[in-house]
Amino acid sequence: DADVTQTPRNRITKTGKRIMLECSQTKGHDRMYWYRQDPGLGLRLIYYSFDVKDINKGEISDGYSVSRQAQAKFSLSLESAIPNQTALYFCATSDWGTSYSSYNEQFFGPGTRLTVL
Amino acid sequence: TQLLEQSPQFLSIQEGENLTVYCNSSSVFSSLQWYRQEPGEGPVLLVTVVTGGEVKKLKRLTFQFGDARKDSSLHITAAQPGDTGLYLCAGDSEGSGYALNFGKGTSLLVTP
């Protein structure tokens, strides 16, 4: 079974709709991240969370919100989707800062391809 | 945000050829990672380099971290079609502790 799962894998929606992307992990990591990937722009950080009570904005958080429901679950919401939010979205986890890892090595889910019409 | 420049952006070669891709920055990194991403999948960690001048080998892949910890290279010997993918470098800057800075990637196509 995959360690980091994302649902849905593909989603087509219309402008103005509210969308939630979900991420679950079985790696037991405290740190979770949401990125978006656009052709020619690489991976950009949207939000990150160090634990259930610690959520922080990343480089491009405008238009997005997140919820950390449990250590294993981190959801990304688009309150009112717009076409320029069409992208690949990735969730990632890390155990950086623990006794098991001294480096911010990240483990990614398979991604969600979101299209906003 | 520290910029990581990767070159070349695209590379198309034939099976058996050697290649090198580069990752450069003006910033110092406490560690630098290389990931490979295949179509329809998320990036997968290949290696982490942390010491200036460090060289790590992973089968036919050789990774080097620059002496000043500002740049890195990935060399593939005798490329195979299975090496096809997007190669991303990511730096963890001194004291940032929270986010990786990703380069835009090198897209590699290896044809039989």
mmCIF file with all atom_site columns, C-alpha atoms in Angstrom:
data_model
loop_
_atom_site.group_PDB
_atom_site.id
_atom_site.type_symbol
_atom_site.label_atom_id
_atom_site.label_alt_id
_atom_site.label_comp_id
_atom_site.label_asym_id
_atom_site.label_entity_id
_atom_site.label_seq_id
_atom_site.pdbx_PDB_ins_code
_atom_site.Cartn_x
_atom_site.Cartn_y
_atom_site.Cartn_z
_atom_site.occupancy
_atom_site.B_iso_or_equiv
_atom_site.pdbx_formal_charge
_atom_site.auth_seq_id
_atom_site.auth_comp_id
_atom_site.auth_asym_id
_atom_site.auth_atom_id
_atom_site.pdbx_PDB_model_num
ATOM 1   C CA . ASP A 1 1   ? 0.000   0.000  0.000   1.00 0.00 ? 1   ASP A CA 1
ATOM 2   C CA . ALA A 1 2   ? 1.133   3.537  -0.745  1.00 0.00 ? 2   ALA A CA 1
ATOM 3   C CA . ASP A 1 3   ? 2.510   5.509  2.201   1.00 0.00 ? 3   ASP A CA 1
ATOM 4   C CA . VAL A 1 4   ? 1.027   8.831  1.019   1.00 0.00 ? 4   VAL A CA 1
ATOM 5   C CA . THR A 1 5   ? -2.318  8.782  -0.756  1.00 0.00 ? 5   THR A CA 1
ATOM 6   C CA . GLN A 1 6   ? -4.256  11.575 -2.398  1.00 0.00 ? 6   GLN A CA 1
ATOM 7   C CA . THR A 1 7   ? -7.879  11.747 -3.439  1.00 0.00 ? 7   THR A CA 1
ATOM 8   C CA . PRO A 1 8   ? -9.204  12.388 -5.973  1.00 0.00 ? 8   PRO A CA 1
ATOM 9   C CA . ARG A 1 9   ? -6.508  11.673 -8.572  1.00 0.00 ? 9   ARG A CA 1
ATOM 10  C CA . ASN A 1 10  ? -8.281  13.739 -11.200 1.00 0.00 ? 10  ASN A CA 1
ATOM 11  C CA . ARG A 1 11  ? -10.931 16.419 -10.873 1.00 0.00 ? 11  ARG A CA 1
ATOM 12  C CA . ILE A 1 12  ? -12.627 18.744 -13.336 1.00 0.00 ? 12  ILE A CA 1
ATOM 13  C CA . THR A 1 13  ? -14.673 21.550 -11.873 1.00 0.00 ? 13  THR A CA 1
ATOM 14  C CA . LYS A 1 14  ? -16.140 24.907 -12.802 1.00 0.00 ? 14  LYS A CA 1
ATOM 15  C CA . THR A 1 15  ? -15.173 28.402 -11.802 1.00 0.00 ? 15  THR A CA 1
ATOM 16  C CA . GLY A 1 16  ? -16.596 29.392 -8.429  1.00 0.00 ? 16  GLY A CA 1
ATOM 17  C CA . LYS A 1 17  ? -17.005 25.871 -7.061  1.00 0.00 ? 17  LYS A CA 1
ATOM 18  C CA . ARG A 1 18  ? -15.535 24.798 -3.710  1.00 0.00 ? 18  ARG A CA 1
ATOM 19  C CA . ILE A 1 19  ? -13.103 21.923 -3.991  1.00 0.00 ? 19  ILE A CA 1
ATOM 20  C CA . MET A 1 20  ? -11.366 19.811 -1.357  1.00 0.00 ? 20  MET A CA 1
ATOM 21  C CA . LEU A 1 21  ? -8.297  17.701 -2.011  1.00 0.00 ? 21  LEU A CA 1
ATOM 22  C CA . GLU A 1 22  ? -7.438  15.119 0.607   1.00 0.00 ? 22  GLU A CA 1
ATOM 23  C CA . CYS A 1 23  ? -4.154  13.612 1.710   1.00 0.00 ? 23  CYS A CA 1
ATOM 24  C CA . SER A 1 24  ? -3.560  10.685 4.058   1.00 0.00 ? 24  SER A CA 1
ATOM 25  C CA . GLN A 1 25  ? -0.286  9.143  5.180   1.00 0.00 ? 25  GLN A CA 1
ATOM 26  C CA . THR A 1 26  ? 0.745   6.016  7.013   1.00 0.00 ? 26  THR A CA 1
ATOM 27  C CA . LYS A 1 27  ? 4.385   7.036  7.482   1.00 0.00 ? 27  LYS A CA 1
ATOM 28  C CA . GLY A 1 28  ? 3.793   8.452  10.950  1.00 0.00 ? 28  GLY A CA 1
ATOM 29  C CA . HIS A 1 29  ? 5.394   11.770 10.009  1.00 0.00 ? 29  HIS A CA 1
ATOM 30  C CA . ASP A 1 30  ? 4.442   14.960 11.794  1.00 0.00 ? 30  ASP A CA 1
ATOM 31  C CA . ARG A 1 31  ? 5.261   17.356 8.961   1.00 0.00 ? 31  ARG A CA 1
ATOM 32  C CA . MET A 1 32  ? 2.972   17.619 5.954   1.00 0.00 ? 32  MET A CA 1
ATOM 33  C CA . TYR A 1 33  ? 3.053   19.916 2.925   1.00 0.00 ? 33  TYR A CA 1
ATOM 34  C CA . TRP A 1 34  ? 0.904   20.942 -0.027  1.00 0.00 ? 34  TRP A CA 1
ATOM 35  C CA . TYR A 1 35  ? 2.567   21.935 -3.316  1.00 0.00 ? 35  TYR A CA 1
ATOM 36  C CA . ARG A 1 36  ? 1.316   22.826 -6.749  1.00 0.00 ? 36  ARG A CA 1
ATOM 37  C CA . GLN A 1 37  ? 3.231   22.066 -9.922  1.00 0.00 ? 37  GLN A CA 1
ATOM 38  C CA . ASP A 1 38  ? 2.835   24.046 -13.123 1.00 0.00 ? 38  ASP A CA 1
ATOM 39  C CA . PRO A 1 39  ? 4.745   23.533 -16.377 1.00 0.00 ? 39  PRO A CA 1
ATOM 40  C CA . GLY A 1 40  ? 7.803   25.757 -16.407 1.00 0.00 ? 40  GLY A CA 1
ATOM 41  C CA . LEU A 1 41  ? 7.305   26.895 -12.810 1.00 0.00 ? 41  LEU A CA 1
ATOM 42  C CA . GLY A 1 42  ? 8.293   23.829 -10.830 1.00 0.00 ? 42  GLY A CA 1
ATOM 43  C CA . LEU A 1 43  ? 6.945   22.929 -7.397  1.00 0.00 ? 43  LEU A CA 1
ATOM 44  C CA . ARG A 1 44  ? 5.674   25.775 -5.226  1.00 0.00 ? 44  ARG A CA 1
ATOM 45  C CA . LEU A 1 45  ? 4.699   25.483 -1.583  1.00 0.00 ? 45  LEU A CA 1
ATOM 46  C CA . ILE A 1 46  ? 1.102   26.366 -0.687  1.00 0.00 ? 46  ILE A CA 1
ATOM 47  C CA . TYR A 1 47  ? 0.833   25.435 3.003   1.00 0.00 ? 47  TYR A CA 1
ATOM 48  C CA . TYR A 1 48  ? 2.738   23.341 5.497   1.00 0.00 ? 48  TYR A CA 1
ATOM 49  C CA . SER A 1 49  ? 1.987   21.887 8.909   1.00 0.00 ? 49  SER A CA 1
ATOM 50  C CA . PHE A 1 50  ? 4.404   20.720 11.588  1.00 0.00 ? 50  PHE A CA 1
ATOM 51  C CA . ASP A 1 51  ? 1.672   19.122 13.685  1.00 0.00 ? 51  ASP A CA 1
ATOM 52  C CA . VAL A 1 52  ? -2.094  19.243 14.165  1.00 0.00 ? 52  VAL A CA 1
ATOM 53  C CA . LYS A 1 53  ? -1.963  22.641 15.858  1.00 0.00 ? 53  LYS A CA 1
ATOM 54  C CA . ASP A 1 54  ? 0.745   24.239 13.719  1.00 0.00 ? 54  ASP A CA 1
ATOM 55  C CA . ILE A 1 55  ? -0.245  25.368 10.216  1.00 0.00 ? 55  ILE A CA 1
ATOM 56  C CA . ASN A 1 56  ? 1.693   27.881 8.151   1.00 0.00 ? 56  ASN A CA 1
ATOM 57  C CA . LYS A 1 57  ? 1.319   29.680 4.841   1.00 0.00 ? 57  LYS A CA 1
ATOM 58  C CA . GLY A 1 58  ? 3.762   28.939 2.095   1.00 0.00 ? 58  GLY A CA 1
ATOM 59  C CA . GLU A 1 59  ? 4.831   30.891 -0.943  1.00 0.00 ? 59  GLU A CA 1
ATOM 60  C CA . ILE A 1 60  ? 1.436   30.917 -2.728  1.00 0.00 ? 60  ILE A CA 1
ATOM 61  C CA . SER A 1 61  ? -1.352  30.511 -0.150  1.00 0.00 ? 61  SER A CA 1
ATOM 62  C CA . ASP A 1 62  ? -3.814  33.081 -1.534  1.00 0.00 ? 62  ASP A CA 1
ATOM 63  C CA . GLY A 1 63  ? -7.050  31.391 -2.642  1.00 0.00 ? 63  GLY A CA 1
ATOM 64  C CA . TYR A 1 64  ? -6.329  28.240 -0.641  1.00 0.00 ? 64  TYR A CA 1
ATOM 65  C CA . SER A 1 65  ? -7.040  26.998 2.876   1.00 0.00 ? 65  SER A CA 1
ATOM 66  C CA . VAL A 1 66  ? -6.036  23.835 4.732   1.00 0.00 ? 66  VAL A CA 1
ATOM 67  C CA . SER A 1 67  ? -7.180  21.637 7.571   1.00 0.00 ? 67  SER A CA 1
ATOM 68  C CA . ARG A 1 68  ? -5.061  19.200 9.586   1.00 0.00 ? 68  ARG A CA 1
ATOM 69  C CA . GLN A 1 69  ? -7.666  16.827 10.936  1.00 0.00 ? 69  GLN A CA 1
ATOM 70  C CA . ALA A 1 70  ? -5.192  14.398 12.468  1.00 0.00 ? 70  ALA A CA 1
ATOM 71  C CA . GLN A 1 71  ? -1.501  13.579 12.264  1.00 0.00 ? 71  GLN A CA 1
ATOM 72  C CA . ALA A 1 72  ? -2.256  11.440 9.238   1.00 0.00 ? 72  ALA A CA 1
ATOM 73  C CA . LYS A 1 73  ? -4.641  13.738 7.359   1.00 0.00 ? 73  LYS A CA 1
ATOM 74  C CA . PHE A 1 74  ? -4.079  17.100 5.707   1.00 0.00 ? 74  PHE A CA 1
ATOM 75  C CA . SER A 1 75  ? -6.704  18.589 3.374   1.00 0.00 ? 75  SER A CA 1
ATOM 76  C CA . LEU A 1 76  ? -6.413  21.448 0.902   1.00 0.00 ? 76  LEU A CA 1
ATOM 77  C CA . SER A 1 77  ? -9.469  23.509 -0.055  1.00 0.00 ? 77  SER A CA 1
ATOM 78  C CA . LEU A 1 78  ? -10.100 25.921 -2.867  1.00 0.00 ? 78  LEU A CA 1
ATOM 79  C CA . GLU A 1 79  ? -12.971 28.058 -1.585  1.00 0.00 ? 79  GLU A CA 1
ATOM 80  C CA . SER A 1 80  ? -13.918 29.437 -4.984  1.00 0.00 ? 80  SER A CA 1
ATOM 81  C CA . ALA A 1 81  ? -11.943 27.816 -7.766  1.00 0.00 ? 81  ALA A CA 1
ATOM 82  C CA . ILE A 1 82  ? -10.616 29.900 -10.651 1.00 0.00 ? 82  ILE A CA 1
ATOM 83  C CA . PRO A 1 83  ? -9.037  28.757 -13.940 1.00 0.00 ? 83  PRO A CA 1
ATOM 84  C CA . ASN A 1 84  ? -5.481  29.744 -12.963 1.00 0.00 ? 84  ASN A CA 1
ATOM 85  C CA . GLN A 1 85  ? -5.670  27.188 -10.166 1.00 0.00 ? 85  GLN A CA 1
ATOM 86  C CA . THR A 1 86  ? -5.566  24.482 -12.809 1.00 0.00 ? 86  THR A CA 1
ATOM 87  C CA . ALA A 1 87  ? -2.448  22.486 -11.882 1.00 0.00 ? 87  ALA A CA 1
ATOM 88  C CA . LEU A 1 88  ? -1.021  19.308 -10.412 1.00 0.00 ? 88  LEU A CA 1
ATOM 89  C CA . TYR A 1 89  ? -1.295  19.271 -6.629  1.00 0.00 ? 89  TYR A CA 1
ATOM 90  C CA . PHE A 1 90  ? 1.015   17.207 -4.444  1.00 0.00 ? 90  PHE A CA 1
ATOM 91  C CA . CYS A 1 91  ? 0.954   16.365 -0.784  1.00 0.00 ? 91  CYS A CA 1
ATOM 92  C CA . ALA A 1 92  ? 4.237   15.469 0.918   1.00 0.00 ? 92  ALA A CA 1
ATOM 93  C CA . THR A 1 93  ? 5.421   14.371 4.343   1.00 0.00 ? 93  THR A CA 1
ATOM 94  C CA . SER A 1 94  ? 8.681   14.631 6.224   1.00 0.00 ? 94  SER A CA 1
ATOM 95  C CA . ASP A 1 95  ? 10.068  13.547 9.582   1.00 0.00 ? 95  ASP A CA 1
ATOM 96  C CA . TRP A 1 96  ? 12.702  16.297 9.587   1.00 0.00 ? 96  TRP A CA 1
ATOM 97  C CA . GLY A 1 97  ? 13.785  17.369 13.041  1.00 0.00 ? 97  GLY A CA 1
ATOM 98  C CA . THR A 1 98  ? 13.138  14.038 14.694  1.00 0.00 ? 98  THR A CA 1
ATOM 99  C CA . SER A 1 99  ? 15.711  11.575 15.906  1.00 0.00 ? 99  SER A CA 1
ATOM 100 C CA . TYR A 1 100 ? 15.143  9.642  12.681  1.00 0.00 ? 100 TYR A CA 1
ATOM 101 C CA . SER A 1 101 ? 16.016  12.367 10.212  1.00 0.00 ? 101 SER A CA 1
ATOM 102 C CA . SER A 1 102 ? 18.359  15.331 10.208  1.00 0.00 ? 102 SER A CA 1
ATOM 103 C CA . TYR A 1 103 ? 17.336  16.468 6.745   1.00 0.00 ? 103 TYR A CA 1
ATOM 104 C CA . ASN A 1 104 ? 14.095  17.656 5.199   1.00 0.00 ? 104 ASN A CA 1
ATOM 105 C CA . GLU A 1 105 ? 13.680  14.641 2.916   1.00 0.00 ? 105 GLU A CA 1
ATOM 106 C CA . GLN A 1 106 ? 10.147  14.601 1.613   1.00 0.00 ? 106 GLN A CA 1
ATOM 107 C CA . PHE A 1 107 ? 7.858   11.788 0.522   1.00 0.00 ? 107 PHE A CA 1
ATOM 108 C CA . PHE A 1 108 ? 5.248   12.680 -2.050  1.00 0.00 ? 108 PHE A CA 1
ATOM 109 C CA . GLY A 1 109 ? 1.816   11.373 -2.882  1.00 0.00 ? 109 GLY A CA 1
ATOM 110 C CA . PRO A 1 110 ? 0.841   10.533 -6.473  1.00 0.00 ? 110 PRO A CA 1
ATOM 111 C CA . GLY A 1 111 ? -0.790  13.907 -7.059  1.00 0.00 ? 111 GLY A CA 1
ATOM 112 C CA . THR A 1 112 ? -4.178  15.308 -8.019  1.00 0.00 ? 112 THR A CA 1
ATOM 113 C CA . ARG A 1 113 ? -4.689  16.767 -11.459 1.00 0.00 ? 113 ARG A CA 1
ATOM 114 C CA . LEU A 1 114 ? -7.170  19.619 -11.075 1.00 0.00 ? 114 LEU A CA 1
ATOM 115 C CA . THR A 1 115 ? -8.788  21.390 -13.997 1.00 0.00 ? 115 THR A CA 1
ATOM 116 C CA . VAL A 1 116 ? -10.915 24.484 -13.417 1.00 0.00 ? 116 VAL A CA 1
ATOM 117 C CA . LEU A 1 117 ? -13.068 25.451 -16.389 1.00 0.00 ? 117 LEU A CA 1
ATOM 118 C CA . THR B 2 1   ? 13.265  32.349 -1.532  1.00 0.00 ? 1   THR B CA 1
ATOM 119 C CA . GLN B 2 2   ? 16.555  31.042 -2.818  1.00 0.00 ? 2   GLN B CA 1
ATOM 120 C CA . LEU B 2 3   ? 16.555  30.364 -6.545  1.00 0.00 ? 3   LEU B CA 1
ATOM 121 C CA . LEU B 2 4   ? 17.783  27.047 -7.854  1.00 0.00 ? 4   LEU B CA 1
ATOM 122 C CA . GLU B 2 5   ? 18.593  27.060 -11.543 1.00 0.00 ? 5   GLU B CA 1
ATOM 123 C CA . GLN B 2 6   ? 18.629  23.739 -13.343 1.00 0.00 ? 6   GLN B CA 1
ATOM 124 C CA . SER B 2 7   ? 20.165  23.111 -16.731 1.00 0.00 ? 7   SER B CA 1
ATOM 125 C CA . PRO B 2 8   ? 19.494  21.970 -19.280 1.00 0.00 ? 8   PRO B CA 1
ATOM 126 C CA . GLN B 2 9   ? 15.726  22.302 -19.161 1.00 0.00 ? 9   GLN B CA 1
ATOM 127 C CA . PHE B 2 10  ? 15.222  19.478 -21.679 1.00 0.00 ? 10  PHE B CA 1
ATOM 128 C CA . LEU B 2 11  ? 17.501  16.665 -22.759 1.00 0.00 ? 11  LEU B CA 1
ATOM 129 C CA . SER B 2 12  ? 16.829  13.974 -25.363 1.00 0.00 ? 12  SER B CA 1
ATOM 130 C CA . ILE B 2 13  ? 19.462  11.303 -25.815 1.00 0.00 ? 13  ILE B CA 1
ATOM 131 C CA . GLN B 2 14  ? 19.846  7.767  -27.055 1.00 0.00 ? 14  GLN B CA 1
ATOM 132 C CA . GLU B 2 15  ? 20.279  4.709  -24.900 1.00 0.00 ? 15  GLU B CA 1
ATOM 133 C CA . GLY B 2 16  ? 23.884  4.203  -23.871 1.00 0.00 ? 16  GLY B CA 1
ATOM 134 C CA . GLU B 2 17  ? 24.899  7.864  -23.868 1.00 0.00 ? 17  GLU B CA 1
ATOM 135 C CA . ASN B 2 18  ? 26.235  9.697  -20.819 1.00 0.00 ? 18  ASN B CA 1
ATOM 136 C CA . LEU B 2 19  ? 24.747  12.952 -19.529 1.00 0.00 ? 19  LEU B CA 1
ATOM 137 C CA . THR B 2 20  ? 25.138  15.530 -16.807 1.00 0.00 ? 20  THR B CA 1
ATOM 138 C CA . VAL B 2 21  ? 22.519  17.881 -15.391 1.00 0.00 ? 21  VAL B CA 1
ATOM 139 C CA . TYR B 2 22  ? 23.286  20.842 -13.204 1.00 0.00 ? 22  TYR B CA 1
ATOM 140 C CA . CYS B 2 23  ? 21.705  22.622 -10.274 1.00 0.00 ? 23  CYS B CA 1
ATOM 141 C CA . ASN B 2 24  ? 23.096  26.053 -9.361  1.00 0.00 ? 24  ASN B CA 1
ATOM 142 C CA . SER B 2 25  ? 22.310  28.730 -6.821  1.00 0.00 ? 25  SER B CA 1
ATOM 143 C CA . SER B 2 26  ? 23.868  31.808 -5.279  1.00 0.00 ? 26  SER B CA 1
ATOM 144 C CA . SER B 2 27  ? 22.768  30.584 -1.854  1.00 0.00 ? 27  SER B CA 1
ATOM 145 C CA . VAL B 2 28  ? 24.392  28.104 0.486   1.00 0.00 ? 28  VAL B CA 1
ATOM 146 C CA . PHE B 2 29  ? 22.401  24.993 1.350   1.00 0.00 ? 29  PHE B CA 1
ATOM 147 C CA . SER B 2 30  ? 22.694  22.825 4.423   1.00 0.00 ? 30  SER B CA 1
ATOM 148 C CA . SER B 2 31  ? 21.607  19.911 2.268   1.00 0.00 ? 31  SER B CA 1
ATOM 149 C CA . LEU B 2 32  ? 20.547  19.334 -1.299  1.00 0.00 ? 32  LEU B CA 1
ATOM 150 C CA . GLN B 2 33  ? 18.312  16.607 -2.612  1.00 0.00 ? 33  GLN B CA 1
ATOM 151 C CA . TRP B 2 34  ? 17.648  15.091 -6.001  1.00 0.00 ? 34  TRP B CA 1
ATOM 152 C CA . TYR B 2 35  ? 14.246  13.688 -6.942  1.00 0.00 ? 35  TYR B CA 1
ATOM 153 C CA . ARG B 2 36  ? 12.980  11.891 -10.036 1.00 0.00 ? 36  ARG B CA 1
ATOM 154 C CA . GLN B 2 37  ? 9.403   12.286 -11.167 1.00 0.00 ? 37  GLN B CA 1
ATOM 155 C CA . GLU B 2 38  ? 7.767   10.008 -13.711 1.00 0.00 ? 38  GLU B CA 1
ATOM 156 C CA . PRO B 2 39  ? 4.621   11.013 -15.630 1.00 0.00 ? 39  PRO B CA 1
ATOM 157 C CA . GLY B 2 40  ? 1.499   10.721 -13.488 1.00 0.00 ? 40  GLY B CA 1
ATOM 158 C CA . GLU B 2 41  ? 3.459   10.243 -10.275 1.00 0.00 ? 41  GLU B CA 1
ATOM 159 C CA . GLY B 2 42  ? 4.903   12.321 -7.466  1.00 0.00 ? 42  GLY B CA 1
ATOM 160 C CA . PRO B 2 43  ? 8.622   13.032 -7.089  1.00 0.00 ? 43  PRO B CA 1
ATOM 161 C CA . VAL B 2 44  ? 10.679  10.250 -5.518  1.00 0.00 ? 44  VAL B CA 1
ATOM 162 C CA . LEU B 2 45  ? 13.802  11.010 -3.505  1.00 0.00 ? 45  LEU B CA 1
ATOM 163 C CA . LEU B 2 46  ? 17.021  9.714  -5.061  1.00 0.00 ? 46  LEU B CA 1
ATOM 164 C CA . VAL B 2 47  ? 19.710  11.109 -2.787  1.00 0.00 ? 47  VAL B CA 1
ATOM 165 C CA . THR B 2 48  ? 20.608  13.755 -0.218  1.00 0.00 ? 48  THR B CA 1
ATOM 166 C CA . VAL B 2 49  ? 24.045  15.401 -0.196  1.00 0.00 ? 49  VAL B CA 1
ATOM 167 C CA . VAL B 2 50  ? 25.167  17.425 2.787   1.00 0.00 ? 50  VAL B CA 1
ATOM 168 C CA . THR B 2 51  ? 28.955  17.920 2.803   1.00 0.00 ? 51  THR B CA 1
ATOM 169 C CA . GLY B 2 52  ? 30.791  20.240 0.415   1.00 0.00 ? 52  GLY B CA 1
ATOM 170 C CA . GLY B 2 53  ? 32.604  18.151 -2.199  1.00 0.00 ? 53  GLY B CA 1
ATOM 171 C CA . GLU B 2 54  ? 30.594  15.054 -1.383  1.00 0.00 ? 54  GLU B CA 1
ATOM 172 C CA . VAL B 2 55  ? 30.089  12.457 -4.099  1.00 0.00 ? 55  VAL B CA 1
ATOM 173 C CA . LYS B 2 56  ? 27.401  9.790  -3.880  1.00 0.00 ? 56  LYS B CA 1
ATOM 174 C CA . LYS B 2 57  ? 26.725  6.974  -6.304  1.00 0.00 ? 57  LYS B CA 1
ATOM 175 C CA . LEU B 2 58  ? 23.454  5.186  -6.933  1.00 0.00 ? 58  LEU B CA 1
ATOM 176 C CA . LYS B 2 59  ? 24.109  2.486  -9.519  1.00 0.00 ? 59  LYS B CA 1
ATOM 177 C CA . ARG B 2 60  ? 24.723  4.432  -12.773 1.00 0.00 ? 60  ARG B CA 1
ATOM 178 C CA . LEU B 2 61  ? 23.892  7.794  -11.192 1.00 0.00 ? 61  LEU B CA 1
ATOM 179 C CA . THR B 2 62  ? 26.615  9.943  -9.620  1.00 0.00 ? 62  THR B CA 1
ATOM 180 C CA . PHE B 2 63  ? 25.705  12.981 -7.529  1.00 0.00 ? 63  PHE B CA 1
ATOM 181 C CA . GLN B 2 64  ? 28.154  15.678 -6.513  1.00 0.00 ? 64  GLN B CA 1
ATOM 182 C CA . PHE B 2 65  ? 27.745  18.579 -4.101  1.00 0.00 ? 65  PHE B CA 1
ATOM 183 C CA . GLY B 2 66  ? 29.887  21.630 -4.785  1.00 0.00 ? 66  GLY B CA 1
ATOM 184 C CA . ASP B 2 67  ? 32.653  22.563 -2.380  1.00 0.00 ? 67  ASP B CA 1
ATOM 185 C CA . ALA B 2 68  ? 30.820  25.753 -1.396  1.00 0.00 ? 68  ALA B CA 1
ATOM 186 C CA . ARG B 2 69  ? 27.473  23.912 -1.073  1.00 0.00 ? 69  ARG B CA 1
ATOM 187 C CA . LYS B 2 70  ? 25.850  26.188 -3.661  1.00 0.00 ? 70  LYS B CA 1
ATOM 188 C CA . ASP B 2 71  ? 25.607  23.792 -6.570  1.00 0.00 ? 71  ASP B CA 1
ATOM 189 C CA . SER B 2 72  ? 25.248  20.152 -7.482  1.00 0.00 ? 72  SER B CA 1
ATOM 190 C CA . SER B 2 73  ? 25.408  17.888 -10.489 1.00 0.00 ? 73  SER B CA 1
ATOM 191 C CA . LEU B 2 74  ? 23.890  14.577 -11.504 1.00 0.00 ? 74  LEU B CA 1
ATOM 192 C CA . HIS B 2 75  ? 25.770  12.397 -13.968 1.00 0.00 ? 75  HIS B CA 1
ATOM 193 C CA . ILE B 2 76  ? 24.150  9.358  -15.572 1.00 0.00 ? 76  ILE B CA 1
ATOM 194 C CA . THR B 2 77  ? 26.371  6.773  -17.214 1.00 0.00 ? 77  THR B CA 1
ATOM 195 C CA . ALA B 2 78  ? 25.033  4.653  -20.071 1.00 0.00 ? 78  ALA B CA 1
ATOM 196 C CA . ALA B 2 79  ? 21.502  6.015  -19.872 1.00 0.00 ? 79  ALA B CA 1
ATOM 197 C CA . GLN B 2 80  ? 18.596  3.622  -20.262 1.00 0.00 ? 80  GLN B CA 1
ATOM 198 C CA . PRO B 2 81  ? 14.955  4.253  -21.244 1.00 0.00 ? 81  PRO B CA 1
ATOM 199 C CA . GLY B 2 82  ? 14.002  3.630  -17.611 1.00 0.00 ? 82  GLY B CA 1
ATOM 200 C CA . ASP B 2 83  ? 15.934  6.779  -16.673 1.00 0.00 ? 83  ASP B CA 1
ATOM 201 C CA . THR B 2 84  ? 13.360  8.891  -18.521 1.00 0.00 ? 84  THR B CA 1
ATOM 202 C CA . GLY B 2 85  ? 11.685  11.413 -16.248 1.00 0.00 ? 85  GLY B CA 1
ATOM 203 C CA . LEU B 2 86  ? 11.839  14.836 -14.676 1.00 0.00 ? 86  LEU B CA 1
ATOM 204 C CA . TYR B 2 87  ? 14.857  15.352 -12.409 1.00 0.00 ? 87  TYR B CA 1
ATOM 205 C CA . LEU B 2 88  ? 14.384  17.925 -9.674  1.00 0.00 ? 88  LEU B CA 1
ATOM 206 C CA . CYS B 2 89  ? 16.923  19.352 -7.278  1.00 0.00 ? 89  CYS B CA 1
ATOM 207 C CA . ALA B 2 90  ? 15.776  20.829 -3.979  1.00 0.00 ? 90  ALA B CA 1
ATOM 208 C CA . GLY B 2 91  ? 17.767  22.796 -1.443  1.00 0.00 ? 91  GLY B CA 1
ATOM 209 C CA . ASP B 2 92  ? 17.290  23.174 2.280   1.00 0.00 ? 92  ASP B CA 1
ATOM 210 C CA . SER B 2 93  ? 18.890  26.509 3.117   1.00 0.00 ? 93  SER B CA 1
ATOM 211 C CA . GLU B 2 94  ? 20.794  27.261 6.274   1.00 0.00 ? 94  GLU B CA 1
ATOM 212 C CA . GLY B 2 95  ? 18.398  27.506 9.196   1.00 0.00 ? 95  GLY B CA 1
ATOM 213 C CA . SER B 2 96  ? 15.180  27.522 7.168   1.00 0.00 ? 96  SER B CA 1
ATOM 214 C CA . GLY B 2 97  ? 13.951  24.350 8.702   1.00 0.00 ? 97  GLY B CA 1
ATOM 215 C CA . TYR B 2 98  ? 10.619  24.256 6.994   1.00 0.00 ? 98  TYR B CA 1
ATOM 216 C CA . ALA B 2 99  ? 10.575  24.406 3.237   1.00 0.00 ? 99  ALA B CA 1
ATOM 217 C CA . LEU B 2 100 ? 12.554  23.039 0.367   1.00 0.00 ? 100 LEU B CA 1
ATOM 218 C CA . ASN B 2 101 ? 13.339  25.267 -2.587  1.00 0.00 ? 101 ASN B CA 1
ATOM 219 C CA . PHE B 2 102 ? 12.828  23.309 -5.780  1.00 0.00 ? 102 PHE B CA 1
ATOM 220 C CA . GLY B 2 103 ? 14.431  23.910 -9.134  1.00 0.00 ? 103 GLY B CA 1
ATOM 221 C CA . LYS B 2 104 ? 12.193  23.793 -12.202 1.00 0.00 ? 104 LYS B CA 1
ATOM 222 C CA . GLY B 2 105 ? 13.633  20.465 -13.268 1.00 0.00 ? 105 GLY B CA 1
ATOM 223 C CA . THR B 2 106 ? 15.390  18.821 -16.183 1.00 0.00 ? 106 THR B CA 1
ATOM 224 C CA . SER B 2 107 ? 13.155  16.707 -18.391 1.00 0.00 ? 107 SER B CA 1
ATOM 225 C CA . LEU B 2 108 ? 15.120  13.708 -19.692 1.00 0.00 ? 108 LEU B CA 1
ATOM 226 C CA . LEU B 2 109 ? 14.028  11.451 -22.534 1.00 0.00 ? 109 LEU B CA 1
ATOM 227 C CA . VAL B 2 110 ? 16.094  8.372  -23.299 1.00 0.00 ? 110 VAL B CA 1
ATOM 228 C CA . THR B 2 111 ? 15.150  6.594  -26.504 1.00 0.00 ? 111 THR B CA 1
ATOM 229 C CA . PRO B 2 112 ? 16.104  2.999  -27.389 1.00 0.00 ? 112 PRO B CA 1
#
